[in-house]
Short mmCIF file of C-alpha atoms in Angstrom, two decimals:
data_model
loop_
_atom_site.label_atom_id
_atom_site.label_comp_id
_atom_site.label_asym_id
_atom_site.label_seq_id
_atom_site.Cartn_x
_atom_site.Cartn_y
_atom_site.Cartn_z
CA MET A 26 -30.44 56.45 107.80
CA ARG A 27 -29.04 53.14 106.47
CA ARG A 28 -25.65 53.94 108.00
CA GLY A 29 -27.31 54.03 111.41
CA ILE A 30 -29.49 50.94 111.03
CA VAL A 31 -26.74 48.48 110.10
CA PRO A 32 -24.43 49.32 113.06
CA ALA A 33 -27.46 49.22 115.38
CA LEU A 34 -28.34 45.74 114.10
CA VAL A 35 -24.72 44.60 114.50
CA ILE A 36 -24.47 45.97 118.03
CA GLY A 37 -27.89 44.54 119.01
CA ALA A 38 -27.19 41.06 117.60
CA GLY A 39 -23.70 41.03 119.08
CA LEU A 40 -24.90 42.02 122.54
CA VAL A 41 -27.65 39.36 122.49
CA VAL A 42 -25.07 36.68 121.58
CA LEU A 43 -22.72 37.98 124.30
CA VAL A 44 -25.49 37.95 126.93
CA ASP A 45 -26.49 34.46 125.75
CA TYR A 46 -22.88 33.35 126.31
CA LEU A 47 -22.64 34.88 129.78
CA VAL A 48 -26.14 34.25 131.14
CA VAL A 49 -28.30 31.13 131.18
CA ASN A 50 -31.85 32.37 130.51
CA PRO A 51 -34.57 30.56 128.49
CA SER A 52 -35.76 33.70 126.64
CA VAL A 53 -32.24 34.84 125.72
CA ASP A 54 -31.38 31.25 124.72
CA VAL A 55 -34.23 31.26 122.19
CA VAL A 56 -33.21 34.59 120.65
CA GLY A 57 -29.51 33.63 120.65
CA GLY A 58 -30.39 30.29 119.05
CA TYR A 59 -32.27 32.05 116.24
CA LEU A 60 -29.34 34.38 115.59
CA LEU A 61 -26.90 31.47 115.47
CA SER A 62 -29.24 29.61 113.07
CA TYR A 63 -29.25 32.64 110.76
CA LEU A 64 -25.45 32.75 110.96
CA ILE A 65 -25.18 29.06 110.05
CA ALA A 66 -27.60 29.58 107.13
CA LEU A 67 -25.53 32.56 105.98
CA ALA A 68 -22.32 30.52 106.17
CA ALA A 69 -23.95 27.66 104.23
CA ALA A 70 -25.15 30.06 101.52
CA ALA A 71 -21.67 31.58 101.39
CA GLY A 72 -20.21 28.08 101.00
CA VAL A 73 -22.44 27.38 97.99
CA ALA A 74 -21.62 30.78 96.51
CA GLY A 75 -17.92 30.08 97.09
CA GLY A 76 -18.12 26.78 95.21
CA VAL A 77 -19.88 28.43 92.27
CA GLU A 78 -17.26 31.18 92.29
CA VAL A 79 -14.36 28.73 92.19
CA VAL A 80 -15.88 26.99 89.15
CA ALA A 81 -16.62 30.31 87.44
CA ALA A 82 -13.06 31.54 88.07
CA GLN A 83 -11.54 28.38 86.57
CA VAL A 84 -13.82 28.59 83.52
CA ILE A 85 -12.79 32.22 83.01
CA HIS A 86 -9.11 31.24 83.36
CA LEU A 87 -9.61 28.56 80.69
CA ARG A 88 -11.56 30.85 78.36
CA GLU A 89 -9.19 33.80 78.64
CA ARG A 90 -6.06 31.62 78.93
CA ARG A 91 -4.90 33.59 81.95
CA ARG A 92 -3.10 30.71 83.68
CA ASP A 93 -1.92 27.16 83.34
CA PRO A 94 -4.92 25.36 81.78
CA THR A 95 -3.90 22.02 83.35
CA ALA A 96 -4.41 23.43 86.86
CA ALA A 97 -7.81 24.84 85.93
CA VAL A 98 -8.93 21.53 84.36
CA ALA A 99 -7.64 19.57 87.40
CA THR A 100 -9.56 21.88 89.73
CA LEU A 101 -12.77 21.51 87.72
CA VAL A 102 -12.44 17.70 87.49
CA GLY A 103 -11.79 17.47 91.25
CA PHE A 104 -14.76 19.69 91.97
CA LEU A 105 -17.07 17.65 89.72
CA LEU A 106 -15.83 14.38 91.27
CA ALA A 107 -16.58 15.61 94.80
CA VAL A 108 -19.96 17.06 93.87
CA GLY A 109 -20.87 13.91 91.92
CA ALA A 110 -19.94 11.65 94.83
CA GLY A 111 -22.04 13.70 97.22
CA PHE A 112 -25.12 14.19 95.04
CA TYR A 113 -25.59 11.11 92.80
CA PRO A 114 -29.04 9.46 93.24
CA GLY A 115 -29.04 7.44 96.47
CA SER A 116 -25.88 9.09 97.77
CA ALA A 117 -25.42 9.30 101.56
CA GLY A 118 -23.84 12.75 101.18
CA ALA A 119 -20.65 13.44 103.09
CA SER A 120 -20.66 9.93 104.62
CA ASP A 121 -21.09 8.18 101.25
CA PRO A 122 -18.39 5.52 100.56
CA ALA A 123 -17.45 7.27 97.30
CA MET A 124 -16.95 10.54 99.13
CA ARG A 125 -14.95 8.78 101.85
CA TRP A 126 -12.77 7.19 99.18
CA ILE A 127 -12.12 10.58 97.58
CA VAL A 128 -11.09 12.01 100.95
CA ALA A 129 -9.02 9.01 102.08
CA ALA A 130 -7.40 8.07 98.77
CA MET A 131 -7.01 11.44 97.09
CA LEU A 132 -7.37 14.43 99.39
CA LEU A 133 -5.44 13.18 102.42
CA PRO A 134 -2.44 11.92 100.39
CA LEU A 135 -2.31 15.26 98.57
CA VAL A 136 -2.28 17.15 101.88
CA ALA A 137 0.27 14.70 103.31
CA SER A 138 2.52 15.26 100.31
CA LEU A 139 2.44 18.97 101.09
CA PHE A 140 3.53 18.22 104.66
CA SER A 141 6.28 15.88 103.45
CA LEU A 142 7.98 18.95 102.00
CA LEU A 143 8.20 20.54 105.46
CA PHE A 144 11.89 19.72 105.88
CA PHE A 145 12.74 21.43 102.56
CA PHE A 146 10.54 24.41 103.45
CA MET A 147 12.47 24.68 106.72
CA LEU A 148 15.85 24.69 104.95
CA ALA A 149 14.60 27.33 102.49
CA ALA A 150 13.21 29.42 105.34
CA VAL A 151 16.48 29.28 107.30
CA SER A 152 18.45 30.21 104.19
CA ARG A 153 16.17 33.20 103.52
CA GLY A 154 16.19 34.17 107.21
CA LEU A 155 19.99 34.23 107.27
CA ARG A 156 19.97 36.58 104.27
CA LEU A 157 17.28 38.86 105.72
CA ARG A 158 18.35 39.18 109.35
CA GLY A 159 21.43 37.10 110.08
CA ARG A 160 21.82 37.69 113.82
CA GLU A 161 18.25 36.85 114.82
CA THR A 162 18.11 33.83 112.51
CA THR A 163 21.39 32.53 113.94
CA VAL A 164 19.86 32.67 117.43
CA ILE A 165 16.73 30.82 116.20
CA VAL A 166 18.81 28.15 114.43
CA ALA A 167 21.13 27.74 117.44
CA ALA A 168 18.13 27.29 119.75
CA ALA A 169 16.60 24.75 117.36
CA ALA A 170 19.91 22.87 117.14
CA ALA A 171 20.21 22.82 120.93
CA MET A 172 16.68 21.38 121.20
CA LEU A 173 17.54 18.72 118.59
CA VAL A 174 20.55 17.68 120.70
CA LEU A 175 18.42 17.58 123.86
CA LEU A 176 15.80 15.40 122.15
CA LEU A 177 18.31 12.84 120.82
CA PRO A 178 17.04 9.31 121.57
CA LEU A 179 19.96 8.27 123.79
CA GLY A 180 19.87 5.78 126.64
CA GLY A 181 21.64 5.68 130.01
CA ASP A 182 22.38 8.58 132.34
CA VAL A 183 23.28 10.91 129.48
CA GLY A 184 19.95 10.25 127.74
CA ARG A 185 17.99 10.77 130.98
CA SER A 186 19.81 14.04 131.67
CA LEU A 187 19.16 15.28 128.13
CA ALA A 188 15.47 14.29 128.31
CA SER A 189 15.15 16.03 131.68
CA ALA A 190 16.81 19.18 130.30
CA ALA A 191 14.53 19.04 127.22
CA GLY A 192 11.45 18.77 129.45
CA TRP A 193 12.58 21.71 131.59
CA THR A 194 13.33 23.82 128.49
CA LEU A 195 9.91 23.13 127.01
CA ASP A 196 8.07 23.70 130.30
CA VAL A 197 9.89 26.79 131.57
CA PRO A 198 11.53 29.13 128.99
CA VAL A 199 9.60 27.97 125.89
CA GLY A 200 6.38 27.59 127.90
CA ALA A 201 6.79 31.08 129.36
CA VAL A 202 7.24 32.67 125.92
CA PHE A 203 4.23 30.81 124.51
CA ARG A 204 2.03 31.68 127.48
CA GLY A 205 3.12 35.31 127.31
CA LEU A 206 2.20 35.43 123.63
CA LEU A 207 -1.09 33.63 124.29
CA ILE A 208 -2.06 36.05 127.08
CA GLY A 209 -1.28 39.01 124.80
CA VAL A 210 -3.20 37.45 121.90
CA ALA A 211 -6.17 36.63 124.16
CA ILE A 212 -6.36 40.24 125.38
CA ALA A 213 -5.99 41.63 121.85
CA THR A 214 -8.62 39.19 120.57
CA SER A 215 -11.13 40.13 123.27
CA VAL A 216 -10.57 43.85 122.63
CA ALA A 217 -10.93 43.30 118.87
CA ALA A 218 -14.19 41.41 119.46
CA ALA A 219 -15.47 44.14 121.80
CA ARG A 220 -14.46 46.78 119.26
CA THR A 221 -16.33 44.97 116.50
CA LEU A 222 -19.40 45.05 118.75
CA LEU A 223 -19.11 48.62 119.92
CA THR A 224 -17.78 50.44 116.83
CA PRO A 225 -19.03 48.54 113.77
CA ALA A 226 -19.09 51.72 111.69
CA GLY A 227 -15.71 52.99 112.89
CA GLU A 228 -13.37 55.04 110.82
CA GLY A 229 -11.00 52.07 110.43
CA MET B 196 -59.46 48.17 131.20
CA PRO B 197 -55.81 47.93 132.38
CA ASP B 198 -54.31 51.12 133.72
CA LEU B 199 -50.72 52.39 133.45
CA GLY B 200 -49.80 51.09 136.92
CA GLU B 201 -50.92 47.60 135.98
CA LEU B 202 -48.85 47.74 132.78
CA VAL B 203 -45.72 48.87 134.66
CA GLY B 204 -46.36 46.19 137.27
CA GLY B 205 -46.59 43.58 134.52
CA VAL B 206 -43.32 44.72 132.94
CA VAL B 207 -41.57 44.71 136.33
CA ARG B 208 -43.01 41.25 137.10
CA PHE B 209 -41.82 39.96 133.70
CA LEU B 210 -38.31 41.38 134.28
CA GLY B 211 -38.22 39.94 137.80
CA ASP B 212 -39.33 36.49 136.59
CA SER B 213 -36.80 36.63 133.78
CA LEU B 214 -33.99 37.60 136.14
CA SER B 215 -34.93 34.94 138.68
CA ALA B 216 -34.82 32.32 135.88
CA SER B 217 -31.28 33.41 134.94
CA ARG B 218 -27.88 32.39 136.21
CA LEU B 219 -24.32 33.11 135.13
CA ALA B 220 -23.08 30.56 132.61
CA VAL B 221 -19.33 30.93 133.14
CA GLY B 222 -19.01 32.12 136.76
CA VAL B 223 -18.36 35.52 138.31
CA GLY B 224 -14.64 35.75 137.42
CA PRO B 225 -14.85 35.20 133.65
CA THR B 226 -17.96 37.42 133.43
CA LEU B 227 -16.15 40.25 135.24
CA ALA B 228 -13.10 39.76 133.01
CA LEU B 229 -15.22 40.08 129.84
CA LEU B 230 -17.11 43.09 131.14
CA THR B 231 -13.82 44.74 132.15
CA VAL B 232 -12.60 44.51 128.55
CA MET B 233 -15.81 46.19 127.30
CA LEU B 234 -15.64 48.90 129.98
CA VAL B 235 -11.96 49.74 129.37
CA LEU B 236 -12.61 50.03 125.63
CA LEU B 237 -15.77 52.10 126.12
CA TYR B 238 -13.90 54.44 128.49
CA LEU B 239 -11.12 54.96 125.95
CA LEU B 240 -13.58 55.47 123.09
CA ALA B 241 -15.49 58.03 125.13
CA ARG B 242 -12.31 59.85 126.20
CA PRO B 243 -9.72 59.34 123.42
CA THR B 244 -6.13 59.57 124.60
CA ALA B 245 -4.02 62.12 122.74
CA ARG B 246 -0.52 60.81 123.45
CA TRP B 247 0.21 58.47 120.58
CA ARG B 248 3.61 57.04 119.81
CA GLY B 249 3.20 54.49 117.08
CA ARG B 250 5.73 51.98 115.78
CA ASP B 251 6.26 50.79 112.24
CA LEU B 252 4.90 47.27 112.64
CA GLY B 253 5.92 44.93 109.86
CA ARG B 254 7.26 47.80 107.73
CA LEU B 255 3.66 48.70 106.93
CA GLN B 256 4.41 52.42 106.97
CA GLY B 257 6.58 51.88 103.91
CA VAL B 258 3.72 50.42 101.86
CA VAL B 259 3.07 53.70 99.99
CA ARG B 260 6.72 53.92 98.88
CA THR B 261 6.78 50.22 97.99
CA MET B 262 3.68 50.63 95.84
CA ALA B 263 5.19 53.68 94.14
CA LEU B 264 8.28 51.61 93.26
CA ALA B 265 6.07 48.76 92.05
CA ALA B 266 4.15 51.22 89.86
CA GLU B 267 7.40 52.50 88.33
CA SER B 268 8.67 49.00 87.59
CA GLY B 269 5.33 47.66 86.36
CA GLY B 270 5.06 45.32 89.35
CA THR B 271 2.06 43.77 91.02
CA ALA B 272 0.91 43.29 94.61
CA SER B 273 -0.72 40.40 96.40
CA PHE B 274 -2.42 40.03 99.76
CA SER B 275 -3.40 36.73 101.37
CA LEU B 276 -5.84 36.65 104.28
CA GLY B 277 -4.29 33.46 105.70
CA THR B 278 -5.94 30.08 106.02
CA ALA B 279 -8.56 30.54 108.76
CA GLY B 280 -11.26 32.48 106.88
CA VAL B 281 -14.28 33.89 108.70
CA VAL B 282 -16.88 31.10 108.72
CA ARG B 283 -14.62 28.11 108.16
CA PRO B 284 -14.39 25.33 110.80
CA ALA B 285 -11.28 26.89 112.35
CA ALA B 286 -10.68 28.12 115.91
CA ALA B 287 -12.43 31.43 116.71
CA VAL B 288 -9.06 32.94 117.70
CA ASP B 289 -7.74 32.16 114.22
CA ARG B 290 -10.84 33.45 112.39
CA LEU B 291 -10.77 36.77 114.24
CA GLN B 292 -7.27 37.29 112.82
CA THR B 293 -8.82 37.45 109.35
CA LEU B 294 -10.99 40.36 110.52
CA ALA B 295 -7.95 42.00 112.15
CA ALA B 296 -6.12 41.88 108.80
CA LEU B 297 -8.89 43.68 106.88
CA PRO B 298 -7.96 47.25 107.96
CA VAL B 299 -4.37 46.54 106.89
CA LEU B 300 -5.73 45.31 103.55
CA GLY B 301 -7.56 48.62 103.30
CA HIS B 302 -4.28 50.50 103.73
CA VAL B 303 -2.46 48.33 101.17
CA ALA B 304 -5.40 48.64 98.73
CA SER B 305 -5.42 52.45 99.07
CA ALA B 306 -1.69 52.58 98.30
CA ALA B 307 -2.16 50.23 95.33
CA ALA B 308 -5.10 52.31 94.07
CA ARG B 309 -3.07 55.54 94.22
CA GLY B 310 -0.12 53.90 92.47
CA GLY B 311 -2.26 52.06 89.92
CA VAL B 312 -0.66 48.78 90.96
CA PRO B 313 -2.66 45.61 90.20
CA LEU B 314 -3.61 43.93 93.48
CA MET B 315 -4.71 40.32 93.95
CA VAL B 316 -6.33 39.37 97.27
CA THR B 317 -6.78 35.68 98.04
CA ALA B 318 -8.76 33.86 100.74
CA ASN B 319 -10.06 30.34 101.22
CA ASP B 320 -13.48 31.35 102.50
CA ALA B 321 -16.35 32.91 100.53
CA VAL B 322 -17.30 35.36 103.32
CA ALA B 323 -13.69 36.54 103.68
CA VAL B 324 -13.58 37.12 99.92
CA GLU B 325 -16.76 39.21 100.05
CA LEU B 326 -15.34 41.26 102.94
CA ALA B 327 -12.12 41.76 100.97
CA ARG B 328 -14.12 42.96 97.95
CA ALA B 329 -15.95 45.48 100.12
CA VAL B 330 -12.60 46.73 101.46
CA LEU B 331 -11.22 47.05 97.91
CA ASP B 332 -14.32 48.96 96.71
CA GLU B 333 -14.01 51.29 99.70
CA ALA B 334 -10.30 51.89 99.02
CA PHE B 335 -10.88 52.82 95.38
CA ALA B 336 -13.82 55.05 96.29
CA ALA B 337 -11.87 56.78 99.07
CA THR B 338 -8.92 57.51 96.75
CA SER B 339 -11.20 58.67 93.89
CA THR B 340 -9.67 56.08 91.57
CA SER B 341 -12.75 54.02 90.75
CA GLU B 342 -11.62 53.81 87.11
CA ARG B 343 -8.76 51.60 88.33
CA ALA B 344 -10.99 49.25 90.33
CA ARG B 345 -10.68 46.49 87.73
CA ARG B 346 -6.98 46.21 88.53
CA ALA B 347 -7.76 44.83 91.98
CA ARG B 348 -9.41 41.45 92.46
CA ALA B 349 -10.36 39.24 95.38
CA GLU B 350 -10.26 35.55 94.53
CA HIS B 351 -11.63 32.53 96.35
CA VAL B 352 -8.95 29.84 96.10
CA GLY B 353 -11.22 27.00 97.29
CA ASP B 354 -12.07 25.76 100.73
CA GLY B 355 -9.56 24.12 103.06
CA ARG B 356 -6.21 25.19 104.46
CA ALA B 357 -4.23 23.13 101.97
CA SER B 358 -5.91 24.84 98.99
CA ALA B 359 -4.53 28.24 100.02
CA ALA B 360 -1.04 26.79 100.48
CA GLY B 361 -1.20 24.72 97.28
CA ARG B 362 -2.37 27.67 95.23
CA SER B 363 0.44 29.79 96.66
CA LEU B 364 3.07 27.18 95.74
CA ALA B 365 1.63 26.63 92.25
CA ARG B 366 1.44 30.25 91.19
CA PRO B 367 4.16 31.65 88.93
CA ALA B 368 7.22 33.19 90.64
CA GLY B 369 6.93 36.94 91.05
CA ALA B 370 3.14 36.92 90.80
CA GLY B 371 3.19 39.47 93.60
CA ASN B 372 6.22 41.76 93.65
CA THR B 373 4.87 43.20 96.88
CA THR B 374 3.43 40.45 99.01
CA HIS B 375 1.44 40.55 102.24
CA VAL B 376 0.15 37.57 104.22
CA LEU B 377 -1.75 38.52 107.35
CA GLY B 378 -4.24 36.44 109.28
CA GLY B 379 -4.64 33.10 110.96
CA LEU B 380 -2.00 30.61 109.83
CA SER B 381 -1.95 26.95 110.70
CA GLU B 382 0.35 24.03 109.95
CA GLU B 383 0.34 24.97 106.27
CA ALA B 384 2.11 28.26 107.09
CA PRO B 385 5.53 27.14 105.73
CA ALA B 386 4.03 26.07 102.40
CA LEU B 387 1.88 29.19 102.08
CA LEU B 388 4.67 31.62 103.00
CA THR B 389 7.32 29.83 100.91
CA GLY B 390 5.06 30.13 97.88
CA GLU B 391 4.36 33.79 98.57
CA VAL B 392 8.03 34.85 98.91
CA ASP B 393 8.95 33.31 95.56
CA GLY B 394 9.98 36.23 93.35
CA ALA B 395 8.65 38.89 95.75
CA ALA B 396 10.72 42.05 96.17
CA THR B 397 9.12 43.03 99.48
CA THR B 398 7.20 40.88 101.95
CA THR B 399 5.20 41.52 105.10
CA PHE B 400 3.90 38.51 106.99
CA GLY B 401 1.89 38.47 110.19
CA THR B 402 0.01 36.08 112.43
CA ALA B 403 -1.17 35.93 116.01
CA THR B 404 -0.77 32.13 116.09
CA PRO B 405 2.28 31.63 118.35
CA ALA B 406 3.28 28.24 116.90
CA GLU B 407 3.63 29.72 113.39
CA ALA B 408 5.53 32.85 114.45
CA VAL B 409 8.90 31.33 113.58
CA TRP B 410 7.95 31.02 109.88
CA VAL B 411 6.86 34.65 109.81
CA LEU B 412 10.17 35.69 111.39
CA LEU B 413 12.29 33.61 109.03
CA LEU B 414 10.53 34.36 105.74
CA GLY B 415 9.11 37.88 106.02
CA GLN B 416 11.06 41.12 105.63
CA GLY B 417 8.42 42.74 107.82
CA ALA B 418 7.04 40.55 110.61
CA VAL B 419 3.91 41.11 112.71
CA ILE B 420 3.78 38.65 115.58
CA GLY B 421 1.17 37.80 118.22
CA PRO B 422 -0.90 40.72 119.54
CA GLU B 423 0.89 43.05 117.10
CA LEU B 424 -1.48 41.81 114.38
CA TYR B 425 -4.34 43.57 116.15
CA SER B 426 -2.28 46.75 116.54
CA ALA B 427 -0.93 46.78 112.99
CA ALA B 428 -3.83 48.81 111.60
CA SER B 429 -3.23 51.53 114.18
CA ALA B 430 0.32 51.97 112.84
CA VAL B 431 -0.97 53.00 109.42
CA LEU B 432 -4.47 54.39 110.03
CA PRO B 433 -5.23 57.56 111.99
CA ALA B 434 -8.62 56.23 113.17
CA THR B 435 -9.51 57.03 116.78
CA ASP B 436 -11.06 53.65 117.50
CA GLU B 437 -7.98 51.79 116.16
CA ARG B 438 -5.81 53.67 118.62
CA ALA B 439 -8.30 53.32 121.46
CA ALA B 440 -8.15 49.55 120.91
CA VAL B 441 -4.35 49.60 121.17
CA PHE B 442 -4.50 51.67 124.38
CA ALA B 443 -7.07 49.23 125.76
CA VAL B 444 -4.85 46.23 124.93
CA ASN B 445 -1.85 47.90 126.57
CA ARG B 446 -3.80 48.73 129.72
CA LEU B 447 -5.27 45.24 129.95
CA ILE B 448 -1.79 43.73 129.53
CA TRP B 449 -0.69 45.76 132.57
CA VAL B 450 -3.76 44.50 134.45
CA ALA B 451 -2.86 40.93 133.43
CA LEU B 452 0.74 41.42 134.61
CA ALA B 453 -0.48 42.82 137.94
CA LEU B 454 -2.88 39.88 138.29
CA LEU B 455 -0.08 37.43 137.51
CA ALA B 456 2.28 39.00 140.06
CA GLY B 457 -0.34 39.60 142.76
CA GLY B 458 -2.07 36.28 142.13
CA SER B 459 1.20 34.36 142.38
CA LEU B 460 2.00 36.10 145.68
CA LEU B 461 -1.46 35.35 147.12
CA ARG B 462 -1.20 31.74 145.97
CA VAL B 463 2.26 31.30 147.49
CA LEU B 464 1.01 32.79 150.77
CA GLY B 465 -1.98 30.43 150.59
CA ILE B 466 -4.51 33.27 150.87
CA PHE B 467 -6.52 33.07 147.63
CA ASP B 468 -6.41 31.34 144.22
CA VAL B 469 -6.85 34.30 141.84
CA ALA B 470 -6.29 32.18 138.70
CA GLY B 471 -9.04 29.77 139.71
CA PHE B 472 -11.44 32.67 140.33
CA VAL B 473 -10.72 34.37 137.00
CA LEU B 474 -11.03 31.08 135.10
CA GLY B 475 -14.22 30.14 136.95
CA ARG B 476 -12.70 27.13 138.72
CA SER B 477 -13.63 28.27 142.23
#
């Protein structure tokens, strides 16, 4: 019985949201709005549960000495700092200056430092690619090198010709490949969404 | 006392009023395009096609052998669901990739359960973690190896794209001898994938995000690119609806190609702007 009720609920809710997306109707808008509110509440509850789970996992790591304790302590301290900045008495929540400082002075530099390693990641990836599948990687590296030459900041007629060739390459061959992939992904995405609606209790 | 005719009249009047108060939100073209997708899929689900010629996408058909080798050598397996999650503030196209990766996780989990290989699944979204746990439970139940269920875990690595990448880089080398990363990847893809390949004997990476495809191609032994991510499950699972979805995608790609060719011709001849109609611009 339960196996039939859950898919029916999924199909019903999904179809209401789909109709709400396609059709402007006051009654459907109200029902669709309720469903979206429930979804947002579910996501918020999941967010809280996720936070609790991260803390619990780090405490277990510390207690059972499964991993590097420094990383677990750093995670817990960071978590407590963020929660403290958002919840201390009189705090303005996410827009509180303390929270903004944590994001601007700690979080963003940490993320930026990850991005600063991009060049080294690229070298490591090319090296691994050459070992795994040499011919294809050579083509990728040659194409990247050609684009680097085309994008050189040169002046005069040579620079204009290179910039024009770079623009054409990005607009025509590279643009065609990207659009082809995007069309394929869009079709696969819409079929996957339709399949989720129509066969929620499928064999897969 | 109202009679049956009055009741039916009231229902019809209500439906009529409701319909007259409605209008299409996105135009005729996009509505038809969406309904076409549903109809093609429904048709294929109702009349499953028998001719199936699958391909080994991302070396996923070799997962059973890989897990057997990992079991012999005392290895472990890891599976990352990417950086998009399910309810995170990421693009819907990216989040749907997480759902597309779940059937593949089911296949990997079944192979790990049979081989007794410890499996660690990571995600940066609490809902994705719960979905992964359900998939793991189902895999152990389906393979009658519930006593090994403690060997598989799904862990929430914290919210944010950088947390998934940072965790991947910080973990010890060889933490997953058999590594899979499938799902939505964003700018952190190089960091995430570089961390995952460290010490891994076999790797399968996949994403439908075109801009990150090059990292998947360079770093993964098995690569699943673009729409292939949505077809990957059909390569390893015999489910009818998985295959119907692949047939539907293939047929709709032919429709898209015909629209592109025919629409370009009509546009050049100045007869009709098909692209504008489909996108709701005219």
